Coordinates of C-alpha atoms and ligand atoms in Angstrom, one line a residue:
M7 CA -1.3 -43.1 -49.3
T8 CA 0.2 -39.8 -50.1
D9 CA 1.6 -37.4 -47.3
I10 CA -0.8 -35.0 -46.0
I11 CA 1.5 -32.2 -44.5
H12 CA 2.3 -29.0 -46.3
L13 CA 3.2 -25.7 -45.3
L14 CA 0.7 -23.2 -45.2
P15 CA 1.0 -20.1 -47.8
D16 CA 2.5 -16.9 -46.0
S17 CA -1.0 -15.2 -46.4
V18 CA -2.8 -17.8 -44.5
A19 CA -0.1 -18.2 -41.9
N20 CA -0.1 -14.3 -41.6
Q21 CA -3.8 -14.2 -41.2
I22 CA -3.4 -16.8 -38.2
A23 CA -0.9 -14.8 -36.8
A24 CA -3.1 -11.8 -37.0
G25 CA -5.4 -13.3 -35.0
E26 CA -3.4 -13.1 -32.0
V27 CA -1.8 -9.6 -32.6
I28 CA -4.6 -7.6 -34.1
L29 CA -7.9 -8.3 -32.2
R30 CA -9.3 -4.8 -33.0
P31 CA -8.6 -1.5 -34.5
A32 CA -7.0 -0.6 -31.0
S33 CA -4.4 -3.4 -31.6
A34 CA -3.1 -1.9 -34.7
V35 CA -2.6 1.8 -33.3
K36 CA -0.9 0.2 -30.7
E37 CA 1.4 -1.3 -33.0
L38 CA 1.8 1.6 -35.2
L39 CA 2.2 3.7 -32.5
E40 CA 5.2 1.6 -31.1
N41 CA 6.8 1.4 -34.5
A42 CA 6.8 5.2 -34.5
I43 CA 8.4 5.3 -31.0
D44 CA 11.0 2.8 -31.7
A45 CA 11.7 4.6 -34.9
G46 CA 12.6 7.9 -32.7
A47 CA 9.9 10.1 -33.6
T48 CA 9.2 13.3 -31.9
E49 CA 6.0 14.0 -33.5
I50 CA 3.0 11.3 -34.3
N51 CA 0.0 12.3 -35.8
L52 CA -2.9 9.7 -35.7
I53 CA -6.2 10.0 -37.7
L54 CA -9.0 7.7 -37.7
K55 CA -12.2 7.3 -39.4
D56 CA -14.9 5.4 -37.9
A57 CA -13.2 4.2 -34.9
G58 CA -10.5 2.9 -37.0
K59 CA -12.5 0.7 -39.0
T60 CA -12.5 2.4 -42.0
L61 CA -9.1 4.0 -41.6
I62 CA -6.0 4.2 -39.2
H63 CA -3.5 6.6 -40.4
I64 CA -0.3 7.3 -38.6
V65 CA 2.3 9.7 -39.8
D66 CA 5.6 10.2 -37.9
N67 CA 8.9 11.9 -38.4
G68 CA 11.0 9.2 -37.1
S69 CA 13.9 7.4 -39.2
G70 CA 11.8 6.2 -42.1
M71 CA 13.3 3.3 -44.0
S72 CA 15.1 2.3 -47.4
E73 CA 13.5 0.9 -50.2
S74 CA 14.3 -2.6 -49.7
D75 CA 13.5 -2.2 -45.7
A76 CA 10.0 -0.6 -46.6
R77 CA 9.5 -4.0 -48.7
M78 CA 10.8 -6.1 -45.9
S79 CA 8.9 -4.7 -43.3
F80 CA 5.9 -6.6 -44.2
E81 CA 7.5 -9.9 -44.1
R82 CA 6.6 -12.0 -41.0
H83 CA 9.4 -12.4 -38.4
A84 CA 11.2 -9.1 -40.4
T85 CA 12.6 -7.1 -37.6
S86 CA 15.5 -4.6 -37.5
K87 CA 15.4 -4.8 -33.5
I88 CA 16.5 -8.0 -32.6
K89 CA 19.2 -10.6 -34.1
Q90 CA 19.7 -13.4 -32.3
A91 CA 18.1 -15.1 -29.1
N92 CA 20.1 -13.4 -26.5
D93 CA 18.8 -10.0 -27.7
L94 CA 15.5 -10.9 -26.4
F95 CA 17.1 -10.4 -22.8
A96 CA 18.3 -6.7 -23.6
I97 CA 15.1 -5.5 -25.3
R98 CA 14.9 -1.7 -25.1
T99 CA 12.6 -1.1 -28.0
L100 CA 8.6 -1.7 -28.1
G101 CA 8.7 -4.0 -31.0
F102 CA 10.9 -6.9 -31.5
R103 CA 8.6 -10.0 -32.7
G104 CA 8.8 -8.6 -36.3
E105 CA 4.8 -9.5 -36.7
A106 CA 2.7 -6.5 -36.7
L107 CA 3.1 -5.0 -40.2
A108 CA 2.9 -8.5 -41.7
S109 CA -0.4 -9.2 -39.5
I110 CA -1.7 -6.0 -40.2
A111 CA -1.0 -6.3 -44.2
A112 CA -2.8 -9.7 -44.1
I113 CA -6.1 -8.3 -42.9
A114 CA -6.4 -4.8 -44.3
Q115 CA -5.3 -2.5 -47.3
V116 CA -2.0 -0.8 -46.2
E117 CA -0.3 2.0 -48.1
M118 CA 3.0 3.0 -46.7
R119 CA 5.1 6.1 -47.4
T120 CA 8.4 6.3 -46.1
R121 CA 11.7 8.4 -46.5
R122 CA 15.0 8.5 -44.2
H123 CA 15.9 12.0 -43.6
D124 CA 19.1 11.8 -45.8
D125 CA 17.4 10.1 -49.1
E126 CA 15.9 12.5 -51.7
L127 CA 13.1 10.0 -52.7
G128 CA 10.9 8.1 -50.5
T129 CA 9.5 4.6 -51.3
L130 CA 5.6 4.0 -51.4
V131 CA 4.6 0.3 -50.8
E132 CA 0.8 -0.9 -51.2
V133 CA -0.1 -4.1 -49.6
E134 CA -3.6 -5.9 -49.6
G135 CA -4.2 -9.1 -47.8
S136 CA -0.5 -10.1 -47.7
K137 CA 0.0 -9.4 -51.4
V138 CA 2.2 -6.5 -52.9
K139 CA 0.1 -4.6 -54.8
N140 CA 2.6 -1.7 -56.0
Q141 CA 5.8 -0.5 -55.0
A142 CA 7.4 2.7 -56.2
N143 CA 9.4 5.8 -55.7
C144 CA 7.4 8.7 -54.2
S145 CA 8.3 12.0 -52.8
C146 CA 7.3 12.2 -49.1
P147 CA 8.1 14.1 -46.0
A148 CA 10.9 12.5 -44.2
G149 CA 9.6 9.6 -41.7
T150 CA 6.8 7.2 -41.9
S151 CA 3.0 7.5 -43.1
I152 CA 1.1 4.2 -42.8
M153 CA -2.7 4.1 -43.8
V154 CA -4.6 1.0 -42.8
K155 CA -8.2 0.9 -44.6
N156 CA -10.8 -1.4 -44.2
L157 CA -9.2 -3.6 -41.2
F158 CA -10.5 -7.2 -41.4
Y159 CA -12.1 -6.4 -44.7
N160 CA -11.2 -10.3 -45.5
V161 CA -12.1 -11.6 -42.2
P162 CA -15.8 -10.7 -41.7
A163 CA -16.3 -13.1 -38.6
R164 CA -13.7 -10.6 -36.8
R165 CA -15.0 -7.5 -38.3
S166 CA -18.6 -8.6 -37.1
F167 CA -17.4 -9.0 -33.5
L168 CA -16.3 -5.5 -33.2
K169 CA -18.2 -3.2 -30.9
T170 CA -19.8 0.0 -31.5
E171 CA -17.8 3.0 -32.6
T172 CA -17.6 4.5 -29.0
A173 CA -16.4 1.1 -27.5
E174 CA -13.9 0.8 -30.4
L175 CA -13.0 4.3 -29.9
K176 CA -12.4 4.0 -26.2
H177 CA -10.1 1.1 -26.7
I178 CA -8.4 3.3 -29.2
T179 CA -7.7 6.3 -26.8
D180 CA -6.6 3.7 -24.1
E181 CA -3.7 2.8 -26.3
F182 CA -2.9 6.1 -27.2
F183 CA -2.9 7.5 -23.7
R184 CA -0.5 4.3 -22.8
V185 CA 1.9 5.5 -25.3
A186 CA 1.6 9.3 -24.9
L187 CA 2.0 8.9 -20.8
I188 CA 5.4 7.5 -21.3
Y189 CA 6.6 9.4 -24.4
N190 CA 6.1 12.6 -22.5
D191 CA 8.6 14.5 -24.9
V192 CA 7.2 13.4 -28.1
R193 CA 4.3 15.8 -29.7
F194 CA 1.3 13.7 -30.5
T195 CA -2.2 14.5 -32.0
L196 CA -5.4 12.6 -32.5
H197 CA -8.1 13.3 -35.0
H198 CA -11.3 11.0 -35.4
N199 CA -13.8 11.8 -38.2
Q200 CA -11.8 15.0 -38.7
K201 CA -12.4 16.3 -35.3
L202 CA -9.1 17.0 -33.1
L203 CA -9.7 14.9 -30.0
Y204 CA -6.2 15.2 -28.3
Q205 CA -3.4 17.3 -29.0
V206 CA -0.4 17.3 -26.5
L207 CA 2.9 18.8 -26.8
S208 CA 6.4 17.7 -25.5
S209 CA 6.3 18.3 -21.6
N210 CA 7.1 16.8 -18.4
R211 CA 5.4 13.7 -16.9
K212 CA 2.9 15.5 -14.9
Q213 CA 2.1 18.0 -17.6
R214 CA 1.1 15.2 -19.8
I215 CA -0.8 13.6 -17.3
V216 CA -2.7 16.7 -16.8
S217 CA -3.2 17.6 -20.6
L218 CA -4.5 13.9 -21.1
F219 CA -6.9 13.8 -18.2
G220 CA -7.7 17.3 -17.5
S221 CA -6.6 20.0 -15.3
G222 CA -8.0 18.6 -11.9
Y223 CA -5.3 16.0 -11.8
N224 CA -3.1 19.1 -11.0
E225 CA -3.8 18.9 -7.4
R226 CA -4.7 15.3 -7.4
L227 CA -1.3 13.7 -7.7
V228 CA 1.4 12.8 -5.5
P229 CA 5.0 12.1 -6.9
V230 CA 6.5 8.8 -6.0
E231 CA 10.3 8.1 -6.3
H232 CA 12.5 5.2 -5.5
I233 CA 15.6 5.0 -7.2
S234 CA 18.4 2.4 -6.4
E235 CA 20.8 0.7 -8.5
A236 CA 18.7 -2.4 -9.5
I237 CA 15.4 -0.6 -10.0
S238 CA 13.8 2.6 -10.2
I239 CA 10.2 3.5 -9.4
T240 CA 9.0 7.1 -10.3
G241 CA 5.6 8.4 -11.4
F242 CA 2.6 9.7 -9.6
I243 CA -0.4 8.3 -7.4
G244 CA -3.5 9.9 -6.8
K245 CA -4.2 11.6 -3.4
P246 CA -6.5 9.1 -1.2
E247 CA -9.6 11.7 -1.4
F248 CA -9.8 11.5 -5.1
A249 CA -10.0 7.7 -5.3
R250 CA -12.9 6.8 -7.2
K251 CA -15.4 3.5 -7.1
S252 CA -14.5 2.8 -10.8
R253 CA -11.2 1.3 -11.8
G254 CA -10.0 4.6 -13.3
E255 CA -6.6 5.7 -14.0
Q256 CA -4.1 2.8 -13.3
F257 CA -1.0 2.4 -15.0
F258 CA 2.1 0.7 -14.9
F259 CA 4.9 1.0 -17.2
V260 CA 7.9 -1.0 -17.4
N261 CA 11.0 -0.1 -19.4
G262 CA 8.8 2.4 -21.5
R263 CA 5.9 -0.2 -22.3
F264 CA 2.6 -0.6 -20.5
I265 CA 1.8 -3.9 -18.9
R266 CA -1.0 -5.3 -16.9
H267 CA 0.3 -6.9 -13.4
P268 CA -2.5 -7.8 -10.9
Y269 CA 0.0 -8.7 -8.3
L270 CA 1.7 -5.4 -8.5
N271 CA -1.5 -3.7 -8.6
H272 CA -2.4 -5.4 -5.5
S273 CA 0.8 -4.1 -3.7
I274 CA -0.5 -0.5 -4.6
E275 CA -4.1 -1.4 -3.3
N276 CA -2.7 -2.7 -0.4
A277 CA -0.6 0.5 0.2
Y278 CA -3.9 2.5 -0.1
R279 CA -5.6 0.1 2.7
E280 CA -6.8 2.0 5.3
L281 CA -6.8 5.3 3.5
I282 CA -9.6 4.9 1.1
P283 CA -13.0 3.5 1.4
V284 CA -13.0 -0.2 0.8
D285 CA -14.7 0.1 -2.5
S286 CA -12.8 2.8 -4.0
L287 CA -9.6 2.4 -6.2
P288 CA -6.6 4.7 -6.4
S289 CA -5.4 5.9 -9.5
Y290 CA -1.6 5.6 -10.4
F291 CA 1.2 6.3 -13.0
I292 CA 3.9 4.1 -12.0
F293 CA 7.0 3.9 -14.2
I294 CA 9.5 1.1 -13.2
D295 CA 12.8 1.1 -15.1
T296 CA 15.0 -2.2 -14.5
D297 CA 17.7 -4.1 -16.0
P298 CA 15.8 -5.8 -19.1
A299 CA 17.6 -9.1 -18.2
T300 CA 15.1 -9.3 -15.2
I301 CA 12.1 -9.4 -16.9
D302 CA 10.3 -11.4 -19.5
I303 CA 8.1 -9.7 -21.9
N304 CA 8.0 -12.4 -24.3
I305 CA 5.2 -14.4 -22.8
H306 CA 2.3 -12.8 -25.1
P307 CA 2.2 -11.7 -28.5
T308 CA 0.4 -8.2 -27.5
K309 CA 3.4 -8.0 -24.7
T310 CA 1.3 -6.5 -22.0
E311 CA 2.2 -9.2 -19.6
V312 CA 5.7 -9.1 -18.0
N313 CA 7.5 -11.7 -15.7
F314 CA 9.9 -10.2 -13.3
L315 CA 12.8 -12.5 -12.0
D316 CA 12.0 -11.1 -8.3
S317 CA 8.3 -9.9 -8.5
K318 CA 8.1 -10.3 -4.4
V319 CA 10.9 -7.6 -4.1
I320 CA 9.3 -5.2 -6.5
Y321 CA 5.9 -5.7 -4.6
A322 CA 7.7 -4.6 -1.6
V323 CA 9.5 -1.7 -3.0
I324 CA 6.4 -0.2 -4.8
R325 CA 4.3 -0.8 -1.6
S326 CA 6.7 1.1 0.4
A327 CA 7.5 4.1 -2.2
V328 CA 3.7 4.4 -2.3
R329 CA 3.3 4.6 1.5
Q330 CA 6.0 6.8 1.8
A331 CA 4.6 9.2 -0.8
L332 CA 1.0 9.0 0.9
G333 CA 2.3 9.4 4.4
L334 CA 4.5 12.7 3.3
S335 CA 1.4 14.0 1.2
N336 CA -1.3 13.6 3.6
L337 CA 0.1 15.3 6.6
L338 CA 2.8 17.4 5.3
D339 CA 0.7 19.1 2.7
S340 CA -1.9 19.9 5.6
I341 CA 0.0 20.2 8.4
N342 CA 3.4 22.1 8.9
F343 CA 4.5 18.6 10.7
D344 CA 8.2 19.8 11.9
V345 CA 9.4 15.9 12.1
E346 CA 13.2 15.8 13.1
R347 CA 15.4 14.1 11.0
S348 CA 16.2 11.2 13.4
F349 CA 12.9 9.5 12.1
E350 CA 14.1 7.4 9.4
Y351 CA 13.6 4.2 8.0
Q352 CA 15.0 1.9 5.3
S353 CA 12.9 0.9 2.6
P354 CA 13.8 -2.6 1.3
G355 CA 16.4 -2.2 -1.4
T356 CA 17.3 1.2 -0.9
E357 CA 20.6 2.5 0.0
H358 CA 19.1 5.9 0.9
P359 CA 17.3 5.7 4.1
I360 CA 13.6 7.4 3.6
K361 CA 12.1 9.9 6.2
N362 CA 9.1 8.4 7.4
P363 CA 7.3 10.9 9.8
F364 CA 5.0 8.2 11.3
D365 CA 7.6 5.5 12.6
F366 CA 7.4 7.1 16.2
P367 CA 8.2 4.3 18.9
K368 CA 5.2 3.0 20.6
S369 CA 4.1 3.8 24.1
D370 CA 1.1 1.7 25.8
F371 CA -1.5 4.5 26.2
N372 CA -4.8 3.0 26.7
P373 CA -7.6 5.2 25.5
F374 CA -10.3 3.1 27.1
E375 CA -9.0 3.3 30.6
K376 CA -11.2 6.0 32.7
T377 CA -8.4 7.9 34.6
G378 CA -8.4 10.9 36.6
P379 CA -6.3 13.6 35.5
D380 CA -3.3 12.5 37.5
K381 CA -3.6 9.1 37.0
N382 CA -2.6 6.7 34.3
P383 CA -3.9 3.1 33.8
Q384 CA -1.5 1.8 36.1
G385 CA -2.3 4.2 38.7
L386 CA 1.1 6.2 38.2
P387 CA 1.4 9.7 37.5
W388 CA 1.2 10.5 34.0
E389 CA 4.4 10.4 32.3
K390 CA 4.7 12.3 28.9
P391 CA 5.0 9.8 26.3
S392 CA 8.3 9.5 24.4
I393 CA 6.9 10.9 21.5
K394 CA 8.5 14.2 20.1
G395 CA 7.4 14.7 16.8
W396 CA 3.9 15.7 17.4
E397 CA 4.7 18.7 20.0
N398 CA 6.4 20.4 17.1
L399 CA 2.8 20.8 15.7
Y400 CA 2.2 23.5 18.4
D401 CA 3.8 27.0 18.3
N402 CA 3.7 27.5 22.0
N403 CA 5.0 30.8 21.6
N404 CA 2.1 32.1 19.6
V405 CA -0.8 30.5 21.2
Q406 CA -2.0 32.2 24.3
F407 CA -5.1 30.4 25.4
D408 CA -7.0 32.7 27.7
Q409 CA -9.5 30.7 30.0
P410 CA -12.7 32.2 29.8
Q411 CA -15.6 31.8 32.4
K412 CA -16.7 28.1 32.4
N413 CA -20.2 29.1 32.5
D414 CA -20.0 31.5 29.7
D415 CA -22.9 31.2 27.6
L416 CA -21.0 31.9 24.6
F417 CA -19.0 29.1 24.6
G418 CA -22.0 26.8 25.2
D419 CA -21.1 23.2 24.7
I420 CA -17.2 23.6 24.8
S421 CA -15.6 22.3 27.7
F422 CA -12.4 24.0 28.6
P423 CA -9.4 22.4 30.5
D424 CA -9.3 22.0 34.1
D425 CA -7.4 24.6 35.6
S426 CA -5.2 22.1 37.5
A427 CA -4.4 21.0 34.0
E428 CA -0.4 21.1 32.9
K429 CA 0.5 24.6 31.1
E430 CA 1.4 23.4 27.7
K431 CA -1.5 21.4 27.1
T432 CA -4.2 24.0 27.6
N433 CA -4.3 24.8 24.1
V434 CA -6.4 21.7 23.8
F435 CA -10.0 21.4 24.4
Q436 CA -13.2 19.2 23.9
F437 CA -16.6 19.8 22.0
R438 CA -19.8 17.8 22.7
N439 CA -17.8 14.8 24.0
R440 CA -17.1 14.1 20.3
F441 CA -14.3 16.1 19.0
I442 CA -11.1 17.6 20.3
I443 CA -9.9 20.8 18.9
S444 CA -6.4 21.8 19.2
S445 CA -4.0 24.8 17.9
I446 CA -1.2 23.9 15.6
K447 CA 1.4 25.9 13.7
S448 CA -0.9 26.3 10.6
G449 CA -4.2 27.0 12.6
L450 CA -6.7 24.6 14.1
V451 CA -6.8 20.5 14.1
L452 CA -10.2 19.3 14.7
I453 CA -10.0 15.8 15.6
D454 CA -12.9 13.1 15.7
Q455 CA -12.4 11.4 19.0
Q456 CA -14.3 8.3 18.0
R457 CA -12.3 7.6 14.9
A458 CA -9.1 8.5 16.8
Y459 CA -9.5 5.9 19.3
E460 CA -10.6 3.3 16.6
R461 CA -7.1 4.2 14.7
I462 CA -5.1 3.9 18.1
V463 CA -7.0 0.9 19.5
Y464 CA -6.9 -0.9 16.1
E465 CA -2.9 -0.4 15.9
Q466 CA -2.4 -1.4 19.5
Y467 CA -4.6 -4.6 19.1
L468 CA -2.6 -5.4 16.0
D469 CA 0.6 -4.7 17.6
R470 CA -0.1 -7.4 20.5
I471 CA -1.4 -10.0 18.1
N472 CA 1.6 -9.8 16.1
Q473 CA 3.9 -9.8 19.1
S474 CA 1.8 -12.1 21.1
Q475 CA 1.9 -9.9 24.2
Q476 CA -1.0 -10.3 26.2
V477 CA -2.4 -7.8 28.6
V478 CA -5.3 -9.4 30.7
Q479 CA -7.2 -8.1 33.4
Q480 CA -9.1 -10.5 35.3
E481 CA -13.1 -10.2 35.4
L482 CA -13.9 -9.9 38.9
F483 CA -17.2 -11.8 38.4
P484 CA -16.9 -13.8 35.0
C485 CA -19.7 -13.5 33.0
Q486 CA -21.4 -15.8 30.8
V487 CA -22.2 -15.0 26.9
S488 CA -24.1 -17.1 24.2
F489 CA -24.2 -16.9 20.5
S490 CA -25.9 -18.9 17.7
L491 CA -24.2 -22.1 16.6
S492 CA -22.1 -20.5 13.8
D493 CA -21.1 -17.5 15.8
A494 CA -20.1 -19.8 18.3
E495 CA -17.9 -21.9 15.9
L496 CA -16.5 -18.4 14.7
I497 CA -15.4 -17.7 18.3
D498 CA -13.7 -21.2 18.4
E499 CA -12.0 -20.3 15.0
I500 CA -10.5 -17.1 16.6
M501 CA -10.0 -18.4 20.0
A502 CA -6.2 -18.3 20.2
E503 CA -6.0 -14.6 18.6
L504 CA -8.8 -13.6 21.2
N505 CA -6.6 -15.1 23.9
V506 CA -3.8 -13.1 22.9
L507 CA -5.6 -10.0 22.8
G508 CA -6.6 -10.8 26.4
F509 CA -9.9 -12.4 26.2
H510 CA -10.1 -15.2 28.3
L511 CA -12.9 -17.4 27.4
N512 CA -13.9 -20.9 28.4
K513 CA -16.5 -23.1 26.5
L514 CA -19.5 -23.7 28.9
G515 CA -21.8 -25.5 26.0
K516 CA -22.2 -25.7 22.6
N517 CA -23.0 -21.9 22.3
T518 CA -21.9 -20.7 25.6
F519 CA -18.6 -19.2 27.0
V520 CA -17.4 -18.1 30.2
V521 CA -15.5 -15.0 30.1
S522 CA -12.8 -14.9 32.9
G523 CA -10.6 -12.1 31.5
T524 CA -11.0 -8.9 29.2
P525 CA -8.2 -6.9 27.6
S526 CA -6.9 -4.5 29.9
G527 CA -8.8 -1.3 29.7
I528 CA -11.9 -2.7 28.2
E529 CA -14.4 -1.2 30.9
E530 CA -17.3 -2.9 29.3
T531 CA -20.2 -4.3 31.5
D532 CA -22.0 -5.4 28.5
L533 CA -20.1 -8.1 27.1
Q534 CA -22.6 -10.0 25.4
S535 CA -23.4 -6.9 23.2
L536 CA -20.0 -6.1 22.8
F537 CA -19.1 -9.4 21.5
E538 CA -22.3 -9.6 19.0
S539 CA -21.2 -6.2 17.9
F540 CA -17.7 -7.3 17.1
L541 CA -18.7 -10.5 15.4
E542 CA -21.0 -8.5 13.3
N543 CA -18.1 -6.4 12.1
Y544 CA -15.9 -9.5 11.9
K545 CA -18.2 -11.4 9.4
K546 CA -18.9 -8.1 7.4
N547 CA -15.3 -7.6 7.0
L548 CA -14.7 -11.6 6.2
I549 CA -17.2 -11.2 3.3
E550 CA -16.3 -7.9 1.9
L551 CA -12.6 -7.5 2.4
D552 CA -9.8 -10.0 1.9
L553 CA -8.2 -9.3 5.5
D554 CA -6.1 -11.7 7.4
K555 CA -7.5 -13.0 10.6
S556 CA -5.2 -10.6 13.0
T557 CA -6.2 -7.5 11.0
N558 CA -9.6 -8.2 10.9
L559 CA -9.9 -9.1 14.5
A560 CA -8.2 -6.1 15.4
R561 CA -10.1 -4.0 13.1
S562 CA -13.6 -5.2 14.1
L563 CA -12.7 -5.1 17.9
A564 CA -11.7 -1.5 17.6
G565 CA -14.8 -0.4 15.5
S566 CA -16.8 -2.2 18.1
L567 CA -15.2 -0.6 21.3
S568 CA -15.0 3.1 19.7
V569 CA -18.6 3.3 19.3
R570 CA -18.5 3.5 23.3
S571 CA -15.6 5.9 23.7
A572 CA -17.7 9.3 23.5
R573 CA -17.1 10.7 26.9
K574 CA -15.8 13.8 28.5
L575 CA -12.0 13.6 28.5
Y576 CA -9.5 15.3 30.7
T577 CA -6.9 17.7 29.2
E578 CA -4.2 15.1 29.7
E579 CA -6.2 12.3 28.2
M580 CA -6.8 14.7 25.5
G581 CA -3.2 15.6 24.9
H582 CA -2.4 12.1 25.4
L583 CA -4.9 10.9 22.7
I584 CA -3.1 13.4 20.4
D585 CA 0.1 12.1 21.2
E586 CA -1.0 8.7 20.4
L587 CA -2.7 9.6 17.4
F588 CA 0.2 11.0 15.7
S589 CA 2.5 8.2 16.5
C590 CA 0.1 5.9 14.9
K591 CA 1.4 4.3 11.5
V592 CA -1.5 5.9 9.6
P593 CA -2.8 8.9 11.8
D594 CA -5.1 10.4 9.4
R595 CA -7.5 7.7 8.6
T596 CA -9.7 4.9 10.2
P597 CA -8.9 1.2 9.4
D598 CA -11.8 1.5 7.0
G599 CA -10.6 4.9 5.4
R600 CA -12.5 7.6 7.0
K601 CA -11.0 10.9 7.8
I602 CA -10.0 11.2 11.4
F603 CA -8.9 15.1 11.6
A604 CA -9.4 18.2 9.6
I605 CA -7.3 21.1 9.5
I606 CA -8.6 24.6 9.9
P607 CA -6.0 26.9 8.5
E608 CA -5.2 30.2 10.1
E609 CA -6.0 32.2 7.1
Q610 CA -9.4 30.6 7.0
V611 CA -10.2 31.8 10.6
N612 CA -9.1 35.3 9.5
Q613 CA -11.2 35.0 6.3
W614 CA -14.0 34.3 8.7
L615 CA -13.6 37.1 10.8
N616 CA -12.6 39.6 8.0
R617 CA -9.3 40.5 9.3
Ligands
ADP15 P1 8.8 -5.2 -35.0 O1 8.4 -3.8 -34.5 O2 8.4 -6.0 -33.8 O3 10.3 -5.2 -35.3 P2 6.9 -4.8 -37.0 O4 6.3 -5.6 -38.0 O5 6.3 -3.8 -36.1 O6 7.9 -5.6 -36.2 O7 8.1 -3.8 -38.0 C1 8.9 -4.4 -38.8 C2 10.1 -3.5 -39.0 O8 9.7 -2.1 -39.7 C3 10.5 -3.0 -37.8 O9 11.7 -3.5 -37.1 C4 11.2 -1.5 -38.3 O10 12.5 -1.6 -38.8 C5 10.4 -1.4 -39.6 N1 9.3 0.0 -39.2 C6 8.0 -0.6 -38.6 N2 7.7 0.8 -38.7 C7 8.3 1.9 -38.8 C8 8.4 3.2 -38.5 N3 7.1 4.0 -38.4 N4 9.4 4.0 -39.0 C9 10.6 3.3 -39.4 N5 10.7 1.8 -39.4 C10 9.8 1.1 -39.2
MG16 MG1 6.3 -3.1 -34.4

């Protein structure tokens, strides 16, 4: 028997390799754009016909190639970018596999014109299905121009898999954006079927985003920055109110390369949790720069996947940087929040402490306690909480609150503070038992009472569960609650956490429990309906969200309790509620992302009154 193994001819090997690297016109565009960037181009023009199926033409003013390099560039594994295996761990260029041109030339008709800036004559190379058809000197501008015609002309199966022109063009613009976003000092144009679709000049990063995605982005973006020796994370994130239901502009770049990274994407979505509705997605443009030795980009031919040496640390750093940016943008943008410099925290991995305006010490205010004006839940006189930042919102010198007559018809539903109220809190009042209005430096703040309760209770319960600190009050008359069998099982499952929260339940029968204690502050007479609504929330969250047990519990309970919170508040209670709200970690959104307060700027008030 004769031997049967033989080496494949280059043209076949290249075609097989092309199957991995060049999946559609957009993949060829990506490779060619990257080559132009690697060649140091400052201007790149991309011209397409029929979404790249008939023609992809890319012209750059980069380094250009010598005659023999021009010829060599079409060989498989021919590259100028790495020499030895070790170089793989120090990659600063976009290409390095030496596969792209060989692959493209295996499945298309390619015409390359290239000239180095110091050479007088350039080189023309024509290749078709891996075969060199022509090589000659030519006169051409410095840089490189590559025309790729009739992609997949010799792989009909692949060609027939291509989608509609609109879909393929979308893939191409996606690739174009990914490169144009990082290389903001490079000028780009994109023409399709002789129409100019994009033209961007050299600009800063924010301007580049705005010029690609539209001027609306100017006000939507918040800068993110975390710079340490090991890693730098910069870029922009979308303000929560602009989050959309579709997976919109989400970009990670590592060392100048667009990557997909579901795990890091999760870190950002996690940072936005509670700031945006559950079914919305944030937009982000995050640029990570790190030592190439700490990443592995060689895991897939298209190089959009990256392994980090320590992705957990990067996860934490990104999450913290994003939360930092969000915290600052939400409040500081809208309120003149004079926070003292002493509130600082160290984000993981930073040498420089970052100011966190919301990291206040906690007090144990319980908003569900019905207390008189001079009693707190423990029956002691009110003590001002040890939270200082919030008071700075007030401009006591400017606000003179003249107390009108209580029966003044003009003021209908607005309830005014008691005469006995503490003087400095008198610029707070309640409206329809649902809203609290207060004067702040920049105007007025309008707080949704129920939502504020929900946020405060949620954070308190979460703290309690996490620190396992029980605050129980014994029920005078233990009461009985019954559930469906499956709900009773659910209660069994979360019994330990319920206990920590302060619910003391004992099982009576299969689906009946005796409640002998509730968390301090719950003045609930109808425990059956409280449990039912709580379980309903809990189950809903279980199905729709990926929450851990404690978060879900705190959130569901806070939701059920807040519904019962509409009532008249005394001035001190309002003041206390405001203090508590602004000492929350996320004071401006409910756990499921609804807005808690709105600011009415003083200028607006002036405008309304034509002042
Ligand atoms: P890689 O980019 O992985 O090195 P390619 O097949 O994409 O492999 O390109 C092969 C080589 O051809 C590159 O290493 C580079 O030296 C050269 N080259 C390709 N495109 C250009 C260009 N636009 N300008 C200058 N040189 C280029
Ligand atoms: Mg390349």
